[in-house]
PDB file of C-alpha atoms in Angstrom:
ATOM      1  CA  UNK A   1      70.399 131.093 157.500  1.00  0.00           C
ATOM      2  CA  UNK A   2      66.907 130.547 158.918  1.00  0.00           C
ATOM      3  CA  UNK A   3      65.466 129.750 155.500  1.00  0.00           C
ATOM      4  CA  UNK A   4      67.585 126.608 155.266  1.00  0.00           C
ATOM      5  CA  UNK A   5      66.240 125.259 158.541  1.00  0.00           C
ATOM      6  CA  UNK A   6      62.543 125.995 158.151  1.00  0.00           C
ATOM      7  CA  UNK A   7      60.038 123.426 156.965  1.00  0.00           C
ATOM      8  CA  UNK A   8      58.834 123.981 153.420  1.00  0.00           C
ATOM      9  CA  UNK A   9      55.124 124.470 152.813  1.00  0.00           C
ATOM     10  CA  UNK A  10      53.169 123.335 149.756  1.00  0.00           C
ATOM     11  CA  UNK A  11      53.733 126.669 147.993  1.00  0.00           C
ATOM     12  CA  UNK A  12      57.486 126.369 148.519  1.00  0.00           C
ATOM     13  CA  UNK A  13      57.535 122.848 147.083  1.00  0.00           C
ATOM     14  CA  UNK A  14      55.441 124.040 144.133  1.00  0.00           C
ATOM     15  CA  UNK A  15      57.894 126.841 143.390  1.00  0.00           C
ATOM     16  CA  UNK A  16      60.828 124.443 143.763  1.00  0.00           C
ATOM     17  CA  UNK A  17      59.274 121.962 141.308  1.00  0.00           C
ATOM     18  CA  UNK A  18      58.392 124.758 138.857  1.00  0.00           C
ATOM     19  CA  UNK A  19      61.972 126.086 138.907  1.00  0.00           C
ATOM     20  CA  UNK A  20      63.357 122.557 138.480  1.00  0.00           C
ATOM     21  CA  UNK A  21      61.201 121.846 135.429  1.00  0.00           C
ATOM     22  CA  UNK A  22      61.835 125.317 133.981  1.00  0.00           C
ATOM     23  CA  UNK A  23      65.589 124.741 134.247  1.00  0.00           C
ATOM     24  CA  UNK A  24      65.189 121.323 132.626  1.00  0.00           C
ATOM     25  CA  UNK A  25      63.178 122.885 129.781  1.00  0.00           C
ATOM     26  CA  UNK A  26      65.757 125.637 129.225  1.00  0.00           C
ATOM     27  CA  UNK A  27      68.506 123.014 129.266  1.00  0.00           C
ATOM     28  CA  UNK A  28      66.743 120.957 126.606  1.00  0.00           C
ATOM     29  CA  UNK A  29      66.057 124.079 124.540  1.00  0.00           C
ATOM     30  CA  UNK A  30      69.726 125.092 124.615  1.00  0.00           C
ATOM     31  CA  UNK A  31      71.019 121.552 124.139  1.00  0.00           C
ATOM     32  CA  UNK A  32      68.830 120.452 121.243  1.00  0.00           C
ATOM     33  CA  UNK A  33      68.829 123.589 119.086  1.00  0.00           C
ATOM     34  CA  UNK A  34      71.696 125.729 117.898  1.00  0.00           C
ATOM     35  CA  UNK A  35      69.621 128.911 118.161  1.00  0.00           C
ATOM     36  CA  UNK A  36      68.432 127.983 121.627  1.00  0.00           C
ATOM     37  CA  UNK A  37      72.044 127.738 122.769  1.00  0.00           C
ATOM     38  CA  UNK A  38      72.927 131.029 121.105  1.00  0.00           C
ATOM     39  CA  UNK A  39      69.916 132.716 122.709  1.00  0.00           C
ATOM     40  CA  UNK A  40      70.637 131.428 126.234  1.00  0.00           C
ATOM     41  CA  UNK A  41      74.458 131.473 126.225  1.00  0.00           C
ATOM     42  CA  UNK A  42      75.242 134.518 124.089  1.00  0.00           C
ATOM     43  CA  UNK A  43      72.320 136.903 123.607  1.00  0.00           C
ATOM     44  CA  UNK A  44      70.805 136.645 127.111  1.00  0.00           C
ATOM     45  CA  UNK A  45      74.170 137.077 128.913  1.00  0.00           C
ATOM     46  CA  UNK A  46      74.990 140.143 126.796  1.00  0.00           C
ATOM     47  CA  UNK A  47      71.617 141.691 127.701  1.00  0.00           C
ATOM     48  CA  UNK A  48      72.070 140.801 131.384  1.00  0.00           C
ATOM     49  CA  UNK A  49      75.653 142.139 131.392  1.00  0.00           C
ATOM     50  CA  UNK A  50      74.514 145.503 130.073  1.00  0.00           C
ATOM     51  CA  UNK A  51      71.219 146.017 131.898  1.00  0.00           C
ATOM     52  CA  UNK A  52      70.946 143.798 134.997  1.00  0.00           C
ATOM     53  CA  UNK A  53      74.261 142.578 136.383  1.00  0.00           C
ATOM     54  CA  UNK A  54      75.847 146.027 136.866  1.00  0.00           C
ATOM     55  CA  UNK A  55      73.204 146.567 139.563  1.00  0.00           C
ATOM     56  CA  UNK A  56      72.701 143.088 141.031  1.00  0.00           C
ATOM     57  CA  UNK A  57      76.345 142.027 140.884  1.00  0.00           C
ATOM     58  CA  UNK A  58      78.050 145.373 141.493  1.00  0.00           C
ATOM     59  CA  UNK A  59      80.910 145.477 143.991  1.00  0.00           C
ATOM     60  CA  UNK A  60      79.603 145.936 147.518  1.00  0.00           C
ATOM     61  CA  UNK A  61      75.991 145.036 146.689  1.00  0.00           C
ATOM     62  CA  UNK A  62      73.736 143.664 149.401  1.00  0.00           C
ATOM     63  CA  UNK A  63      73.692 140.135 147.954  1.00  0.00           C
ATOM     64  CA  UNK A  64      77.410 139.385 148.204  1.00  0.00           C
ATOM     65  CA  UNK A  65      77.647 138.718 144.478  1.00  0.00           C
ATOM     66  CA  UNK A  66      79.890 141.631 143.579  1.00  0.00           C
ATOM     67  CA  UNK A  67      83.248 139.888 143.927  1.00  0.00           C
ATOM     68  CA  UNK A  68      85.673 138.988 141.163  1.00  0.00           C
ATOM     69  CA  UNK A  69      84.896 135.316 141.757  1.00  0.00           C
ATOM     70  CA  UNK A  70      81.227 135.584 140.750  1.00  0.00           C
ATOM     71  CA  UNK A  71      82.037 137.435 137.545  1.00  0.00           C
ATOM     72  CA  UNK A  72      84.927 135.171 136.555  1.00  0.00           C
ATOM     73  CA  UNK A  73      82.982 131.972 137.271  1.00  0.00           C
ATOM     74  CA  UNK A  74      79.993 133.202 135.294  1.00  0.00           C
ATOM     75  CA  UNK A  75      81.975 134.194 132.215  1.00  0.00           C
ATOM     76  CA  UNK A  76      84.277 131.166 132.235  1.00  0.00           C
ATOM     77  CA  UNK A  77      81.213 128.909 132.375  1.00  0.00           C
ATOM     78  CA  UNK A  78      79.716 130.863 129.467  1.00  0.00           C
ATOM     79  CA  UNK A  79      82.997 130.545 127.557  1.00  0.00           C
ATOM     80  CA  UNK A  80      82.856 126.796 128.113  1.00  0.00           C
ATOM     81  CA  UNK A  81      79.288 126.605 126.814  1.00  0.00           C
ATOM     82  CA  UNK A  82      80.070 128.699 123.751  1.00  0.00           C
ATOM     83  CA  UNK A  83      83.268 126.768 123.082  1.00  0.00           C
ATOM     84  CA  UNK A  84      81.495 123.419 123.231  1.00  0.00           C
ATOM     85  CA  UNK A  85      78.763 124.781 120.973  1.00  0.00           C
ATOM     86  CA  UNK A  86      81.379 125.863 118.439  1.00  0.00           C
ATOM     87  CA  UNK A  87      82.951 122.396 118.534  1.00  0.00           C
ATOM     88  CA  UNK A  88      79.551 120.761 118.151  1.00  0.00           C
ATOM     89  CA  UNK A  89      78.027 122.928 115.434  1.00  0.00           C
ATOM     90  CA  UNK A  90      81.069 123.778 113.322  1.00  0.00           C
ATOM     91  CA  UNK A  91      82.810 120.580 112.143  1.00  0.00           C
ATOM     92  CA  UNK A  92      85.739 122.526 110.692  1.00  0.00           C
ATOM     93  CA  UNK A  93      86.651 123.681 114.205  1.00  0.00           C
ATOM     94  CA  UNK A  94      86.270 120.186 115.654  1.00  0.00           C
ATOM     95  CA  UNK A  95      88.812 118.798 113.164  1.00  0.00           C
ATOM     96  CA  UNK A  96      91.645 121.007 114.414  1.00  0.00           C
ATOM     97  CA  UNK A  97      94.094 119.331 116.818  1.00  0.00           C
ATOM     98  CA  UNK A  98      94.389 122.302 119.175  1.00  0.00           C
ATOM     99  CA  UNK A  99      90.658 122.120 119.901  1.00  0.00           C
ATOM    100  CA  UNK A 100      91.321 118.921 121.861  1.00  0.00           C
ATOM    101  CA  UNK A 101      92.926 121.146 124.501  1.00  0.00           C
ATOM    102  CA  UNK A 102      89.723 123.137 125.030  1.00  0.00           C
ATOM    103  CA  UNK A 103      87.668 120.717 127.201  1.00  0.00           C
ATOM    104  CA  UNK A 104      90.410 119.991 129.752  1.00  0.00           C
ATOM    105  CA  UNK A 105      91.616 123.596 129.512  1.00  0.00           C
ATOM    106  CA  UNK A 106      88.264 125.177 130.364  1.00  0.00           C
ATOM    107  CA  UNK A 107      87.756 122.624 133.136  1.00  0.00           C
ATOM    108  CA  UNK A 108      91.208 123.399 134.552  1.00  0.00           C
ATOM    109  CA  UNK A 109      90.503 127.129 134.400  1.00  0.00           C
ATOM    110  CA  UNK A 110      87.225 126.657 136.243  1.00  0.00           C
ATOM    111  CA  UNK A 111      88.892 124.580 138.967  1.00  0.00           C
ATOM    112  CA  UNK A 112      91.780 127.075 139.230  1.00  0.00           C
ATOM    113  CA  UNK A 113      89.343 129.933 139.845  1.00  0.00           C
ATOM    114  CA  UNK A 114      87.863 128.033 142.785  1.00  0.00           C
ATOM    115  CA  UNK A 115      91.348 127.257 144.135  1.00  0.00           C
ATOM    116  CA  UNK A 116      92.332 130.918 144.024  1.00  0.00           C
ATOM    117  CA  UNK A 117      89.113 131.845 145.821  1.00  0.00           C
ATOM    118  CA  UNK A 118      89.774 129.216 148.512  1.00  0.00           C
ATOM    119  CA  UNK A 119      93.271 130.570 149.112  1.00  0.00           C
ATOM    120  CA  UNK A 120      91.853 134.117 149.160  1.00  0.00           C
ATOM    121  CA  UNK A 121      89.241 133.212 151.782  1.00  0.00           C
ATOM    122  CA  UNK A 122      91.973 131.632 153.913  1.00  0.00           C
ATOM    123  CA  UNK A 123      94.039 134.815 153.652  1.00  0.00           C
ATOM    124  CA  UNK A 124      91.129 136.885 154.993  1.00  0.00           C
ATOM    125  CA  UNK A 125      91.849 135.365 158.406  1.00  0.00           C
ATOM    126  CA  UNK A 126      88.161 135.149 159.260  1.00  0.00           C
ATOM    127  CA  UNK A 127      88.688 132.265 161.687  1.00  0.00           C
ATOM    128  CA  UNK A 128      85.358 132.804 163.462  1.00  0.00           C
ATOM    129  CA  UNK A 129      83.552 133.812 160.290  1.00  0.00           C
ATOM    130  CA  UNK A 130      82.873 137.297 158.986  1.00  0.00           C
ATOM    131  CA  UNK A 131      80.911 139.190 156.386  1.00  0.00           C
ATOM    132  CA  UNK A 132      83.342 140.188 153.665  1.00  0.00           C
ATOM    133  CA  UNK A 133      81.866 141.969 150.642  1.00  0.00           C
ATOM    134  CA  UNK A 134      78.429 141.203 152.129  1.00  0.00           C
ATOM    135  CA  UNK A 135      79.111 137.473 151.950  1.00  0.00           C
ATOM    136  CA  UNK A 136      79.547 135.235 154.993  1.00  0.00           C
ATOM    137  CA  UNK A 137      82.922 133.461 154.809  1.00  0.00           C
ATOM    138  CA  UNK A 138      84.921 131.461 157.301  1.00  0.00           C
ATOM    139  CA  UNK A 139      88.645 130.885 156.982  1.00  0.00           C
ATOM    140  CA  UNK A 140      90.287 127.686 158.057  1.00  0.00           C
ATOM    141  CA  UNK A 141      92.510 124.797 157.025  1.00  0.00           C
ATOM    142  CA  UNK A 142      89.687 123.463 154.858  1.00  0.00           C
ATOM    143  CA  UNK A 143      90.336 126.336 152.451  1.00  0.00           C
ATOM    144  CA  UNK A 144      93.950 125.262 151.995  1.00  0.00           C
ATOM    145  CA  UNK A 145      93.040 121.577 151.706  1.00  0.00           C
ATOM    146  CA  UNK A 146      90.325 122.311 149.154  1.00  0.00           C
ATOM    147  CA  UNK A 147      92.672 124.545 147.138  1.00  0.00           C
ATOM    148  CA  UNK A 148      95.372 121.880 147.085  1.00  0.00           C
ATOM    149  CA  UNK A 149      92.806 119.233 146.137  1.00  0.00           C
ATOM    150  CA  UNK A 150      91.718 121.436 143.233  1.00  0.00           C
ATOM    151  CA  UNK A 151      95.303 121.842 142.040  1.00  0.00           C
ATOM    152  CA  UNK A 152      95.744 118.059 142.200  1.00  0.00           C
ATOM    153  CA  UNK A 153      92.548 117.677 140.190  1.00  0.00           C
ATOM    154  CA  UNK A 154      93.965 119.969 137.511  1.00  0.00           C
ATOM    155  CA  UNK A 155      97.123 117.866 137.346  1.00  0.00           C
ATOM    156  CA  UNK A 156      95.073 114.675 137.117  1.00  0.00           C
ATOM    157  CA  UNK A 157      92.784 115.809 134.287  1.00  0.00           C
ATOM    158  CA  UNK A 158      93.026 113.251 131.518  1.00  0.00           C
ATOM    159  CA  UNK A 159      93.036 114.204 127.890  1.00  0.00           C
ATOM    160  CA  UNK A 160      95.469 117.127 127.810  1.00  0.00           C
ATOM    161  CA  UNK A 161      97.584 115.551 125.084  1.00  0.00           C
ATOM    162  CA  UNK A 162      96.030 112.116 125.049  1.00  0.00           C
ATOM    163  CA  UNK A 163      96.000 109.391 127.608  1.00  0.00           C
ATOM    164  CA  UNK A 164      99.015 107.552 126.145  1.00  0.00           C
ATOM    165  CA  UNK A 165     101.396 109.646 128.256  1.00  0.00           C
ATOM    166  CA  UNK A 166      99.501 108.684 131.393  1.00  0.00           C
ATOM    167  CA  UNK A 167      99.401 104.963 130.640  1.00  0.00           C
ATOM    168  CA  UNK A 168     102.865 104.485 129.137  1.00  0.00           C
ATOM    169  CA  UNK A 169     104.977 106.661 131.360  1.00  0.00           C
ATOM    170  CA  UNK A 170     103.353 107.495 134.651  1.00  0.00           C
ATOM    171  CA  UNK A 171     101.446 104.310 135.397  1.00  0.00           C
ATOM    172  CA  UNK A 172     104.038 101.835 134.073  1.00  0.00           C
ATOM    173  CA  UNK A 173     107.039 103.552 135.638  1.00  0.00           C
ATOM    174  CA  UNK A 174     105.581 104.148 139.081  1.00  0.00           C
ATOM    175  CA  UNK A 175     104.774 101.501 141.617  1.00  0.00           C
ATOM    176  CA  UNK A 176     101.781 102.231 143.767  1.00  0.00           C
ATOM    177  CA  UNK A 177     101.673 100.533 147.107  1.00  0.00           C
ATOM    178  CA  UNK A 178      98.433 100.155 148.984  1.00  0.00           C
ATOM    179  CA  UNK A 179      98.525  98.526 152.416  1.00  0.00           C
ATOM    180  CA  UNK A 180     101.909  97.020 151.654  1.00  0.00           C
ATOM    181  CA  UNK A 181     100.814  95.425 148.375  1.00  0.00           C
ATOM    182  CA  UNK A 182     101.985  96.607 144.970  1.00  0.00           C
ATOM    183  CA  UNK A 183      98.995  97.751 142.941  1.00  0.00           C
ATOM    184  CA  UNK A 184     100.810  98.325 139.629  1.00  0.00           C
TER     185      UNK A 184
END
């Protein structure tokens, strides 16, 4: 934790700026070219999965990255990137109705993974904090509140089957009261 509370020297700021601009360049490369996206979101992850991640993200490693959550988050984010690339670069896929379920579906899956992890951390019972799988976690009511907030976010995602359901049924048939005044 000391690293977060130390002052950063010129070299540290230089590295930070280099990493920022490198990430921006990779983002532009993957966003603007089909082959850039394939290279960064398909080929590179396959290479890393085979040769690097079994060591650096193995269960029980010293970095705390060997839990199910790290693997699931990584691959669901990659699935989202590849899915959006397929929608963008293959118009025949984009014309299918079921594809409209992909953006809110992958977002809901990503949120659900975080909710499950929050509930898991609460169940550890690490009320004063503890290293679990070489990762510092602390259990508390915030885990439950965050998990419930995530589930509410999943319910509130617009675009599952169109926003007409939301506007015609839910909003018109419910009265929302705020400080004693009817909002709708």
